[in-house]
Coordinates of C-alpha atoms in Angstrom, one line a residue:
Chain A
V1 CA -20.6 -15.6 24.6
S2 CA -17.9 -12.9 24.2
D3 CA -16.5 -10.3 21.4
N4 CA -14.4 -9.4 19.6
L5 CA -12.3 -8.6 22.6
G6 CA -13.1 -11.5 24.3
N7 CA -14.9 -9.6 26.9
K8 CA -17.2 -11.9 28.3
I9 CA -20.7 -10.6 27.2
S10 CA -23.7 -11.4 29.8
T11 CA -26.8 -13.3 27.6
K12 CA -28.8 -11.1 30.1
G13 CA -28.0 -7.7 27.8
R14 CA -25.6 -6.3 30.8
Y15 CA -22.9 -3.2 29.9
T16 CA -19.4 -5.0 29.8
R17 CA -16.7 -2.7 28.9
S18 CA -16.5 -3.4 25.3
D19 CA -20.4 -2.1 25.1
E20 CA -19.4 1.1 27.3
V21 CA -15.9 2.1 25.0
Q22 CA -19.0 1.7 22.7
S23 CA -20.7 4.0 24.0
Y24 CA -17.8 6.2 23.9
L25 CA -17.8 6.8 21.1
D26 CA -21.2 6.9 19.7
A27 CA -21.5 10.2 22.7
T28 CA -17.8 11.6 21.0
E29 CA -19.8 11.5 18.0
K30 CA -22.2 13.4 19.3
G31 CA -19.8 15.9 20.4
D32 CA -20.0 14.5 24.4
F33 CA -16.3 15.6 25.1
R34 CA -16.7 14.0 28.5
S35 CA -17.0 10.4 26.3
L36 CA -14.5 11.5 24.6
A37 CA -11.9 12.5 27.4
K38 CA -12.5 8.9 28.6
L39 CA -11.8 7.3 25.1
L40 CA -8.8 8.4 25.0
T41 CA -7.6 7.1 28.6
W42 CA -9.0 4.0 27.5
I43 CA -7.3 4.2 24.2
E44 CA -4.1 4.9 26.4
R45 CA -4.2 1.8 28.4
N46 CA -5.4 -0.3 26.1
G47 CA -2.9 0.0 22.8
P48 CA -3.6 -0.6 19.2
E49 CA -4.7 -4.4 19.4
K50 CA -8.3 -3.2 20.6
S51 CA -8.4 0.2 20.4
L52 CA -9.1 -1.1 16.3
S53 CA -11.4 -3.7 17.1
Y54 CA -13.5 -0.4 17.0
K55 CA -15.5 -0.2 12.9
Q56 CA -14.3 4.3 13.8
L57 CA -11.0 4.0 15.3
A58 CA -10.1 1.8 12.6
A59 CA -11.4 3.4 9.1
P60 CA -12.7 6.7 11.0
P61 CA -15.6 8.2 9.0
Q62 CA -14.6 11.8 8.9
V63 CA -11.1 12.7 9.2
T64 CA -10.2 17.1 10.3
F65 CA -7.5 18.8 8.9
R66 CA -4.8 18.7 11.7
V67 CA -1.8 21.9 11.8
G68 CA 1.0 21.0 13.9
I69 CA 2.5 23.2 15.6
T70 CA 6.0 23.2 17.3
G71 CA 9.0 24.4 17.8
P72 CA 11.8 24.6 20.2
P73 CA 10.7 25.1 23.7
G74 CA 10.1 29.3 25.0
A75 CA 9.3 29.7 21.4
G76 CA 5.5 30.5 22.9
K77 CA 3.6 28.0 21.5
S78 CA 1.5 27.5 24.2
T79 CA 0.8 31.6 24.5
L80 CA 0.6 31.7 20.5
I81 CA -2.5 28.7 21.0
G82 CA -4.1 30.2 23.3
E83 CA -4.5 33.0 20.9
L84 CA -6.1 31.1 18.2
I85 CA -8.6 29.3 19.8
Q86 CA -9.8 32.3 20.8
Q87 CA -10.1 33.4 17.1
L88 CA -10.5 30.1 15.6
R89 CA -13.7 30.0 18.8
G90 CA -14.8 33.7 17.9
R91 CA -15.3 32.6 14.2
G92 CA -17.6 29.5 15.2
L93 CA -15.3 26.5 14.8
K94 CA -14.9 23.3 17.4
V95 CA -11.4 23.1 18.2
G96 CA -9.9 20.3 19.4
V97 CA -6.1 20.4 20.8
L98 CA -3.6 17.3 21.9
A99 CA -0.4 19.2 23.4
V100 CA 1.9 16.1 23.2
D101 CA 4.1 16.9 26.3
P102 CA 8.3 16.3 26.3
S103 CA 7.8 13.5 29.4
S104 CA 10.5 13.8 32.4
P105 CA 12.6 10.8 32.6
F106 CA 12.0 10.0 36.1
S107 CA 8.2 10.4 36.1
K108 CA 7.9 9.0 32.7
G109 CA 4.2 11.5 32.9
A110 CA 4.2 15.3 31.2
I111 CA 4.9 18.5 32.4
L112 CA 1.5 19.8 32.5
G113 CA 2.5 23.4 33.3
D114 CA 2.2 25.0 30.3
R115 CA -0.9 24.0 29.7
I116 CA -2.3 26.8 32.2
R117 CA -1.6 29.4 29.3
Y118 CA -4.7 27.6 28.0
S119 CA -6.8 27.2 30.9
E120 CA -8.9 29.8 30.6
H121 CA -10.7 27.7 27.2
F122 CA -11.6 24.8 29.7
N123 CA -14.7 25.8 30.0
D124 CA -15.9 26.9 27.4
D125 CA -17.5 24.1 25.4
G126 CA -16.5 24.4 22.0
V127 CA -13.0 23.3 22.4
F128 CA -11.3 20.6 24.3
I129 CA -7.9 20.3 25.0
R130 CA -5.7 17.0 26.0
S131 CA -2.4 16.4 26.9
V132 CA -0.3 13.3 26.7
G133 CA 2.9 12.5 27.6
T134 CA 5.8 11.3 25.3
R135 CA 6.6 7.8 27.8
G136 CA 10.4 8.1 26.9
S137 CA 9.4 6.9 23.4
L138 CA 11.9 6.6 20.5
G139 CA 10.3 8.1 17.9
G140 CA 9.6 11.3 20.2
L141 CA 6.2 11.5 19.7
S142 CA 3.9 9.5 21.5
A143 CA 2.5 6.3 19.9
S144 CA -0.5 6.3 21.5
S145 CA -1.0 9.7 19.8
Y146 CA -1.7 8.0 16.7
L147 CA -4.4 6.6 18.1
M148 CA -6.3 9.5 20.5
L149 CA -6.1 11.4 17.4
R150 CA -8.4 9.0 15.8
A151 CA -10.2 9.4 17.9
F152 CA -10.2 13.5 17.8
D153 CA -11.1 12.0 14.0
C154 CA -14.7 10.8 15.1
A155 CA -15.5 13.7 17.7
K156 CA -16.6 16.0 14.5
F157 CA -14.1 18.6 14.6
D158 CA -13.4 21.4 13.0
I159 CA -9.9 22.1 13.1
V160 CA -7.4 20.1 15.4
L161 CA -4.1 21.8 17.1
I162 CA -1.5 19.9 17.7
E163 CA 1.6 21.5 19.7
T164 CA 4.5 19.1 20.4
V165 CA 7.3 20.5 21.5
G166 CA 11.5 21.2 19.3
V167 CA 13.3 18.6 21.1
G168 CA 16.6 17.0 18.0
Q169 CA 15.4 15.0 15.5
T170 CA 11.9 14.5 17.2
E171 CA 10.3 16.9 15.8
L172 CA 10.5 16.1 12.7
E173 CA 7.4 13.3 13.6
I174 CA 5.1 15.7 13.7
I175 CA 4.8 15.0 9.8
N176 CA 3.5 11.6 10.4
V177 CA 0.4 13.3 12.0
A178 CA -0.1 16.9 11.3
D179 CA -2.0 17.7 7.5
F180 CA 0.2 20.2 7.6
V181 CA 3.5 21.3 9.5
S182 CA 3.6 25.3 11.5
V183 CA 7.0 26.1 12.9
V184 CA 7.6 28.6 15.2
L185 CA 10.8 30.6 15.5
V186 CA 12.0 33.7 17.8
P187 CA 14.2 35.6 16.3
E188 CA 17.5 34.5 19.0
S189 CA 21.2 33.9 18.0
G190 CA 20.7 31.1 15.8
D191 CA 16.9 29.9 15.6
S192 CA 17.1 29.3 12.2
I193 CA 20.1 27.0 11.9
Q194 CA 19.4 25.0 14.3
A195 CA 15.7 25.1 12.4
M196 CA 17.5 24.0 9.1
K197 CA 20.2 21.5 11.1
A198 CA 17.5 19.9 12.4
G199 CA 15.1 19.8 9.0
L200 CA 12.7 21.6 10.6
T201 CA 12.6 23.9 7.2
E202 CA 12.6 20.6 5.0
I203 CA 8.7 19.8 6.7
A204 CA 7.9 22.5 7.6
D205 CA 4.1 24.7 5.6
L206 CA 4.1 27.8 7.1
F207 CA 7.2 29.7 9.6
I208 CA 5.4 31.5 12.5
V209 CA 8.8 34.5 13.7
N210 CA 6.8 34.9 17.2
K211 CA 8.3 38.0 19.5
S212 CA 9.0 39.4 15.8
D213 CA 9.4 42.8 17.5
R214 CA 12.8 41.6 19.3
P215 CA 16.2 42.4 16.6
G216 CA 17.1 40.2 14.6
A217 CA 13.0 39.1 13.4
E218 CA 13.6 40.9 9.8
G219 CA 16.9 39.1 9.5
L220 CA 15.6 35.6 10.6
K221 CA 13.1 35.9 8.4
N222 CA 15.8 36.9 5.3
E223 CA 17.1 33.9 6.6
L224 CA 14.9 31.9 6.0
R225 CA 13.0 32.9 2.7
A226 CA 16.5 32.0 1.5
T227 CA 16.6 28.6 3.0
L228 CA 13.4 28.5 1.7
E229 CA 14.6 29.3 -2.3
L230 CA 17.7 27.5 -1.4
G231 CA 15.9 24.5 -0.4
E232 CA 13.8 23.9 -4.0
N233 CA 10.8 23.1 -1.4
R234 CA 7.7 20.9 -3.0
K235 CA 5.1 23.7 -1.6
P236 CA 5.0 26.9 -1.6
V237 CA 5.8 28.7 2.3
E238 CA 4.7 31.0 4.0
I239 CA 5.8 32.9 7.1
V240 CA 3.1 34.5 9.6
S241 CA 4.6 37.7 11.9
T242 CA 3.4 37.2 15.3
I243 CA 3.8 38.8 18.5
A244 CA 1.2 35.9 20.5
T245 CA 1.5 38.3 24.3
Q246 CA 0.4 41.4 22.5
K247 CA -2.0 38.9 19.9
N248 CA -0.4 40.4 17.4
G249 CA -0.8 38.4 14.0
I250 CA -2.8 35.9 15.1
D251 CA -5.7 37.0 13.3
E252 CA -3.3 36.2 9.6
L253 CA -1.9 33.2 11.0
C254 CA -6.1 32.6 11.8
E255 CA -6.6 32.9 7.9
A256 CA -3.8 31.2 6.6
L257 CA -4.4 28.0 8.3
L258 CA -7.8 28.6 6.7
K259 CA -6.6 28.7 3.4
A260 CA -4.7 25.6 4.4
Q261 CA -7.9 23.8 5.4
K262 CA -9.4 24.5 2.2
S263 CA -7.1 23.0 0.2
F264 CA -7.2 19.4 1.9
E265 CA -7.8 16.8 0.5
P266 CA -8.7 13.9 3.0
K267 CA -7.8 10.9 0.6
S268 CA -4.2 12.0 1.4
R269 CA -4.4 10.2 4.9
L270 CA -5.2 6.6 3.8
L271 CA -1.6 6.8 1.6
P272 CA 0.3 3.7 2.2
D273 CA 3.2 6.1 3.2
R274 CA 1.1 7.4 6.2
L275 CA -0.2 4.2 7.3
K276 CA 3.0 3.0 7.0
S277 CA 5.0 5.2 9.2
E278 CA 1.6 5.8 11.4
A279 CA 1.9 1.4 12.0
K280 CA 5.8 1.8 12.4
A281 CA 4.9 4.2 15.2
L282 CA 1.9 1.7 16.8
L283 CA 4.2 -1.5 16.2
R284 CA 7.2 0.0 19.0
W285 CA 4.9 1.2 20.9
V286 CA 3.7 -2.7 21.5
V287 CA 7.0 -3.9 21.0
E288 CA 9.4 -1.2 23.5
D289 CA 6.7 -2.4 26.7
Q290 CA 6.3 -5.5 25.9
I291 CA 10.4 -6.1 25.4
E292 CA 10.4 -4.7 29.2
A293 CA 8.0 -6.4 30.2
Q294 CA 10.1 -9.4 29.6
L295 CA 13.9 -8.0 30.8
A296 CA 13.0 -7.8 33.8
T297 CA 13.4 -10.8 34.7
I298 CA 16.7 -11.0 33.2
Q299 CA 19.0 -11.7 35.9
D300 CA 22.3 -14.0 34.7
S301 CA 23.4 -15.9 31.0
A302 CA 20.9 -18.3 30.6
S303 CA 17.7 -16.6 31.1
F304 CA 19.7 -14.1 28.9
V305 CA 19.6 -16.6 25.9
Q306 CA 16.2 -17.9 27.2
K307 CA 14.3 -14.6 26.7
V308 CA 15.4 -13.0 23.9
T309 CA 16.3 -16.8 22.1
E310 CA 12.2 -16.8 23.2
F311 CA 11.0 -13.3 22.3
S312 CA 13.5 -13.5 19.3
R313 CA 11.1 -17.0 17.7
V314 CA 7.6 -15.3 18.7
I315 CA 8.8 -11.8 16.5
S316 CA 9.7 -14.0 14.1
K317 CA 7.1 -16.1 13.1
Chain B
V1 CA 16.6 -36.0 11.5
S2 CA 17.2 -32.4 12.8
D3 CA 19.8 -29.9 15.3
N4 CA 18.5 -27.3 17.2
L5 CA 18.8 -24.3 13.9
G6 CA 16.5 -26.8 12.5
N7 CA 19.0 -27.6 9.8
K8 CA 18.7 -30.9 8.5
I9 CA 21.9 -33.5 9.0
S10 CA 22.5 -36.0 6.6
T11 CA 22.9 -39.8 8.9
K12 CA 25.6 -40.0 6.5
G13 CA 28.0 -37.4 8.3
R14 CA 28.4 -34.3 5.5
Y15 CA 28.8 -31.4 7.1
T16 CA 25.1 -29.2 7.0
R17 CA 25.4 -25.6 7.5
S18 CA 25.1 -25.7 11.3
D19 CA 28.7 -28.4 11.2
E20 CA 29.4 -25.6 9.4
V21 CA 29.0 -22.5 12.0
Q22 CA 30.5 -24.9 14.6
S23 CA 34.0 -25.1 12.5
Y24 CA 34.1 -21.7 12.6
L25 CA 33.7 -21.6 16.0
D26 CA 36.4 -24.0 17.4
A27 CA 39.1 -22.8 13.9
T28 CA 38.5 -18.8 15.8
E29 CA 39.3 -20.6 19.8
K30 CA 42.3 -21.6 17.9
G31 CA 43.2 -18.5 16.6
D32 CA 42.0 -18.8 12.7
F33 CA 41.2 -15.2 11.7
R34 CA 39.7 -16.9 8.8
S35 CA 37.2 -18.6 9.9
L36 CA 36.4 -15.5 12.8
A37 CA 35.6 -13.1 9.6
K38 CA 33.4 -16.1 7.9
L39 CA 32.0 -16.6 11.7
L40 CA 31.0 -12.5 11.9
T41 CA 29.5 -12.7 8.3
W42 CA 27.5 -15.7 9.7
I43 CA 25.7 -14.2 12.4
E44 CA 25.2 -10.3 11.4
R45 CA 23.3 -12.9 8.6
N46 CA 21.4 -15.1 10.7
G47 CA 20.3 -13.0 13.9
P48 CA 20.4 -13.8 17.8
E49 CA 18.2 -16.5 17.9
K50 CA 20.2 -18.9 15.9
S51 CA 23.9 -17.7 17.0
L52 CA 23.0 -18.1 21.0
S53 CA 22.4 -21.8 20.3
Y54 CA 25.7 -22.4 19.9
K55 CA 27.2 -22.4 23.5
Q56 CA 30.5 -20.2 23.0
L57 CA 28.0 -17.4 21.9
A58 CA 25.6 -18.2 24.3
A59 CA 28.0 -17.8 27.2
P60 CA 31.4 -17.1 25.7
P61 CA 34.5 -19.3 27.9
Q62 CA 36.2 -16.9 28.5
V63 CA 35.8 -12.4 28.0
T64 CA 38.5 -10.0 26.2
F65 CA 38.8 -6.8 27.8
R66 CA 37.6 -4.4 26.4
V67 CA 38.3 -0.8 25.3
G68 CA 35.8 2.1 23.6
I69 CA 37.3 4.4 21.3
T70 CA 35.1 7.7 20.7
G71 CA 34.9 11.3 20.3
P72 CA 33.8 13.2 17.5
P73 CA 34.2 13.1 13.6
G74 CA 37.9 14.9 13.1
A75 CA 39.5 14.4 16.5
G76 CA 41.6 11.9 14.9
K77 CA 40.2 8.7 16.5
S78 CA 41.8 6.6 13.2
T79 CA 44.8 7.7 13.6
L80 CA 44.9 7.2 16.8
I81 CA 43.8 3.7 16.9
G82 CA 46.5 2.8 14.3
E83 CA 49.2 3.5 16.8
L84 CA 47.8 2.4 19.5
I85 CA 47.5 -1.1 17.7
Q86 CA 51.7 -0.9 16.6
Q87 CA 52.6 0.2 19.9
L88 CA 50.3 -3.2 21.6
R89 CA 51.8 -5.4 19.1
G90 CA 55.4 -3.9 19.9
R91 CA 54.3 -5.8 23.7
G92 CA 53.5 -9.2 22.1
L93 CA 49.9 -8.5 22.5
K94 CA 47.4 -10.0 19.8
V95 CA 44.6 -6.8 19.0
G96 CA 40.5 -7.3 17.7
V97 CA 39.5 -4.6 16.4
L98 CA 35.4 -4.0 16.4
A99 CA 35.3 -0.6 13.6
V100 CA 31.5 0.4 14.2
D101 CA 30.7 2.2 10.8
P102 CA 28.0 5.5 10.9
S103 CA 25.6 4.1 8.1
S104 CA 25.2 6.3 5.2
P105 CA 21.0 6.8 5.7
F106 CA 21.0 6.0 1.6
S107 CA 23.7 3.5 1.2
K108 CA 22.6 1.8 4.4
G109 CA 25.8 0.2 4.4
A110 CA 30.2 1.4 6.1
I111 CA 31.9 4.4 5.1
L112 CA 34.7 2.6 4.7
G113 CA 37.4 5.3 4.1
D114 CA 38.4 5.9 7.6
R115 CA 39.7 2.4 7.8
I116 CA 42.4 3.0 4.8
R117 CA 44.3 4.3 7.8
Y118 CA 45.3 1.4 10.2
S119 CA 44.9 -1.2 7.0
E120 CA 48.5 -0.9 7.3
H121 CA 48.1 -4.0 10.2
F122 CA 46.1 -6.1 7.6
N123 CA 49.4 -8.1 6.6
D124 CA 49.4 -8.9 10.4
D125 CA 48.4 -11.8 11.8
G126 CA 48.2 -10.7 15.2
V127 CA 45.8 -8.1 14.6
F128 CA 41.8 -8.8 13.5
I129 CA 40.4 -5.5 11.9
R130 CA 35.8 -6.1 10.9
S131 CA 34.3 -2.9 10.1
V132 CA 30.7 -3.3 10.9
G133 CA 27.4 -1.2 9.8
T134 CA 24.5 1.5 12.2
R135 CA 22.3 -0.4 9.8
G136 CA 20.4 3.2 11.1
S137 CA 19.4 1.3 13.6
L138 CA 17.7 4.0 16.5
G139 CA 20.4 3.6 19.1
G140 CA 23.2 4.0 16.5
L141 CA 24.9 1.4 17.7
S142 CA 24.2 -2.4 15.2
A143 CA 23.0 -4.7 17.1
S144 CA 24.6 -7.0 15.6
S145 CA 27.7 -5.4 17.1
Y146 CA 27.3 -6.8 20.1
L147 CA 26.9 -10.5 18.7
M148 CA 30.1 -9.8 17.0
L149 CA 31.7 -9.3 19.8
R150 CA 31.2 -12.3 21.8
A151 CA 32.6 -13.5 19.1
F152 CA 36.0 -11.8 19.2
D153 CA 36.1 -13.0 23.4
C154 CA 35.9 -16.5 21.7
A155 CA 39.2 -15.9 19.2
K156 CA 41.3 -15.6 22.6
F157 CA 42.4 -12.3 21.7
D158 CA 44.9 -10.0 24.6
I159 CA 42.5 -6.4 23.9
V160 CA 39.8 -5.4 21.6
L161 CA 39.1 -1.8 21.0
I162 CA 35.5 -0.5 19.6
E163 CA 36.0 2.2 17.6
T164 CA 32.4 4.5 17.6
V165 CA 31.6 7.6 15.7
G166 CA 30.5 10.0 19.0
V167 CA 27.3 11.5 16.5
G168 CA 25.0 12.8 19.6
Q169 CA 22.8 11.0 21.8
T170 CA 24.5 8.1 20.3
E171 CA 27.9 7.5 21.2
L172 CA 26.8 6.8 24.9
E173 CA 25.6 2.7 24.2
I174 CA 29.2 2.8 23.3
I175 CA 29.4 1.7 27.9
N176 CA 27.3 -1.6 27.1
V177 CA 29.4 -3.0 25.1
A178 CA 33.3 -1.2 26.5
D179 CA 34.8 -2.4 29.9
F180 CA 36.6 0.7 29.7
V181 CA 35.4 3.7 27.7
S182 CA 38.0 6.5 26.1
V183 CA 36.8 9.5 25.7
V184 CA 38.5 11.7 22.4
L185 CA 38.4 15.0 22.2
V186 CA 41.0 18.1 20.4
P187 CA 40.7 21.5 20.8
E188 CA 39.0 22.9 19.1
S189 CA 36.1 25.8 20.5
G190 CA 32.9 24.0 22.2
D191 CA 34.3 20.5 22.1
S192 CA 34.0 20.2 25.6
I193 CA 31.0 22.4 25.7
Q194 CA 29.6 19.7 23.1
A195 CA 31.5 16.2 24.7
M196 CA 28.7 17.5 28.1
K197 CA 25.6 18.2 26.5
A198 CA 25.9 14.5 25.1
G199 CA 26.6 12.6 28.7
L200 CA 30.4 11.3 27.7
T201 CA 31.8 13.2 31.0
E202 CA 29.4 10.6 32.5
I203 CA 30.1 7.4 31.0
A204 CA 33.7 7.9 29.8
D205 CA 37.0 6.0 32.3
L206 CA 40.0 8.8 30.1
F207 CA 39.9 11.4 27.9
I208 CA 42.1 12.0 25.1
V209 CA 43.5 15.4 24.3
N210 CA 44.6 15.0 20.5
K211 CA 46.0 17.3 18.2
S212 CA 47.2 18.4 21.8
D213 CA 49.6 21.0 20.4
R214 CA 46.9 23.2 18.4
P215 CA 45.8 25.9 20.9
G216 CA 43.1 25.6 23.2
A217 CA 44.6 21.8 24.6
E218 CA 45.5 23.8 27.7
G219 CA 42.0 24.8 28.7
L220 CA 40.2 21.5 27.0
K221 CA 42.7 20.2 30.0
N222 CA 41.9 22.0 32.3
E223 CA 37.5 22.2 30.9
L224 CA 37.6 18.6 31.3
R225 CA 39.0 18.6 35.0
A226 CA 36.9 21.2 36.8
T227 CA 34.0 18.9 34.7
L228 CA 35.0 15.1 36.1
E229 CA 35.2 17.4 40.1
L230 CA 31.7 19.5 39.9
G231 CA 29.9 15.5 38.2
E232 CA 30.8 13.6 41.5
N233 CA 32.6 10.8 38.9
R234 CA 32.6 7.7 40.8
K235 CA 35.9 6.8 39.6
P236 CA 38.8 8.6 38.7
V237 CA 39.2 9.4 35.1
E238 CA 42.6 10.7 33.5
I239 CA 42.9 12.8 30.9
V240 CA 45.8 11.9 28.2
S241 CA 48.0 13.8 25.3
T242 CA 48.5 12.6 22.6
I243 CA 49.0 13.9 19.2
A244 CA 48.1 10.1 16.8
T245 CA 50.3 11.8 13.4
Q246 CA 53.6 11.7 15.2
K247 CA 52.6 9.8 17.5
N248 CA 53.1 10.7 20.6
G249 CA 52.2 9.9 23.5
I250 CA 50.2 6.7 22.2
D251 CA 53.3 4.3 24.7
E252 CA 51.6 7.3 27.7
L253 CA 48.0 6.1 26.7
C254 CA 48.7 2.4 25.6
E255 CA 50.3 1.8 29.7
A256 CA 46.1 3.6 31.1
L257 CA 44.8 1.1 28.7
L258 CA 46.8 -1.7 30.1
K259 CA 46.4 -0.5 34.0
A260 CA 43.0 -0.1 33.5
Q261 CA 43.1 -3.9 32.1
K262 CA 44.6 -5.4 34.9
S263 CA 41.5 -4.3 37.8
F264 CA 38.9 -5.9 35.5
E265 CA 36.7 -7.8 36.2
P266 CA 35.4 -10.7 33.8
K267 CA 32.0 -10.9 36.3
S268 CA 30.7 -7.2 35.3
R269 CA 30.0 -8.7 32.0
L270 CA 27.4 -10.9 33.6
L271 CA 25.9 -7.9 35.2
P272 CA 21.5 -8.4 35.1
D273 CA 21.4 -4.5 33.5
R274 CA 25.1 -5.3 31.0
L275 CA 22.4 -8.8 30.2
K276 CA 19.3 -6.6 30.2
S277 CA 20.8 -3.7 27.2
E278 CA 22.1 -6.6 25.6
A279 CA 19.1 -8.4 25.3
K280 CA 17.4 -5.3 23.9
A281 CA 19.2 -3.9 21.3
L282 CA 19.4 -7.7 20.7
L283 CA 15.4 -7.5 20.5
R284 CA 15.3 -3.9 19.0
W285 CA 17.5 -5.7 15.9
V286 CA 15.6 -8.4 15.4
V287 CA 12.2 -6.7 15.6
E288 CA 12.9 -3.6 13.7
D289 CA 13.6 -5.7 10.9
Q290 CA 9.7 -7.3 10.7
I291 CA 8.2 -4.4 11.8
E292 CA 9.8 -3.6 7.7
A293 CA 9.2 -6.1 6.6
Q294 CA 5.6 -7.0 7.7
L295 CA 4.4 -3.9 6.5
A296 CA 5.7 -3.6 3.6
T297 CA 3.0 -4.2 2.4
I298 CA 0.4 -2.0 4.0
Q299 CA -1.8 -0.5 0.7
D300 CA -4.8 0.4 2.3
S301 CA -7.0 1.2 5.6
A302 CA -7.9 -2.7 5.9
S303 CA -4.8 -4.2 5.4
F304 CA -3.4 -1.6 7.6
V305 CA -5.4 -2.0 10.2
Q306 CA -5.1 -5.9 10.0
K307 CA -1.2 -6.4 10.4
V308 CA -0.5 -3.9 12.8
T309 CA -3.9 -6.0 14.8
E310 CA -2.3 -9.8 14.6
F311 CA 1.2 -8.5 14.3
S312 CA -0.4 -6.6 18.2
R313 CA -1.4 -9.4 19.0
V314 CA 2.0 -12.0 18.4
I315 CA 4.3 -9.7 20.1
S316 CA 1.7 -10.0 23.3
K317 CA 1.8 -13.0 23.8

């Protein structure tokens, strides 16, 4: 006897691996963060095929409003998120955070240094924080984060924050997972121009001008306003000023996010375009892993032809 | 009765599609450019699995020295290549050119405007020029160009030039197809810095400072020299000054390329690392096409789960 994952099920009812995953899911729905943590690790290791065989991950019974927070390195995103967590907790909200760290091309692991900045919340049982590396993915955002955020949905948070580092074009992928995109900028020369070039002004729902006591803050806001007016945006885009290190402007930022949450349509998650981009990210993940594994054994022209031909045939079926 | 491509072979010996491809290959080896052109179109449409079923494409009986010529838009690459063709023709050499054009994200076709600049060679029977779009490939260089260059090998040119436009990180892929990489820069502010950022100084075998009569040319050369000294390059890197519009410095450039050609090791094409990167590019091409096709029908959560699960299963086998 085996279940849909191919795991053998003991007829004596002993717990098998797949039962264990189901027990994590059940406990996650009851708010158990330790189970959520175990579930996320399992998802990262097992990938889309196995993960989506669980009803709750394939079609989450509820969805939580996801706020993307992106911007260039050094814009103060981590400090800002730390303060934001405190504000949201003060209002009695349960907060989930997924921090997507750019992987080092060498270690292939996540850069966790920044995370220390909001470690003060690690002992708060209303806050759950998880880091995930990008695994050198082409799209920037790790494909596993799509699945992990489905698990976050199961945990019934009031709000989920997704932190990504804006490097090149990769930050644009945030729009595929977040329901609302906030872009953090600082008044340094050229910051707004970089944002425009990178296409951030087209995906942003909100701009946060952090370190707004520095010279150039007004200039940056004016530039942003001018760009937004030119862009014929599909929606109004707010600009909020903050000084995260002084807890300045966090209240206003929090209000803006909660206002956006009220008009969030859970159905938007199920729009074909969004499902398609999620599917694309998941399949690329599986494929890249498989390609790496298959090609490792190429030694000469004959094995090259054999591998490419075989794999092409498999894929094209 | 069917051949290795699954095409039915008439027992009466009538030409079938696969015989036709074989006849293009045979004629290409005899130097027939019309057949080469037809072969390239066939390769682009049919992909790696079918292409590599032909002995000549799977393991070219000979390889031709390939010179990559890359650089930012506006550096004068096309003019330079036009002059270079003339020089090489003057020395009696048969020249093949593959121009990789960045595709417009809208038309998905190649931007051919620039090509007009070396159209004067279209009637020369010692020159063959082909453009290929990037098809919005993730890696920048179209995967089909890897296969097309295998067909170029069959045509027994004396030298093959590959033109790519340096945009972001994409130009680095040139090192996977070219045996020798030339980087064209112009003395405009920041050009050398951009080149360093983009990692060009690490892959270049030769720098061409074009428009070298403009102010800043000496400065650019000094910067390049300083960077190259710092970089502990694995090989000596020459710097050549040209003014392509005035046919200035082309002779020196030509000499540098022919000198490099003499020390070219055909075996380097068969190094496992090079075959692996080619295999990766080819498989990504097949996969991306297949993913697009598979995902087009996703309409709701159920079809999302079905498609991702099915395709993951196929790939992981």
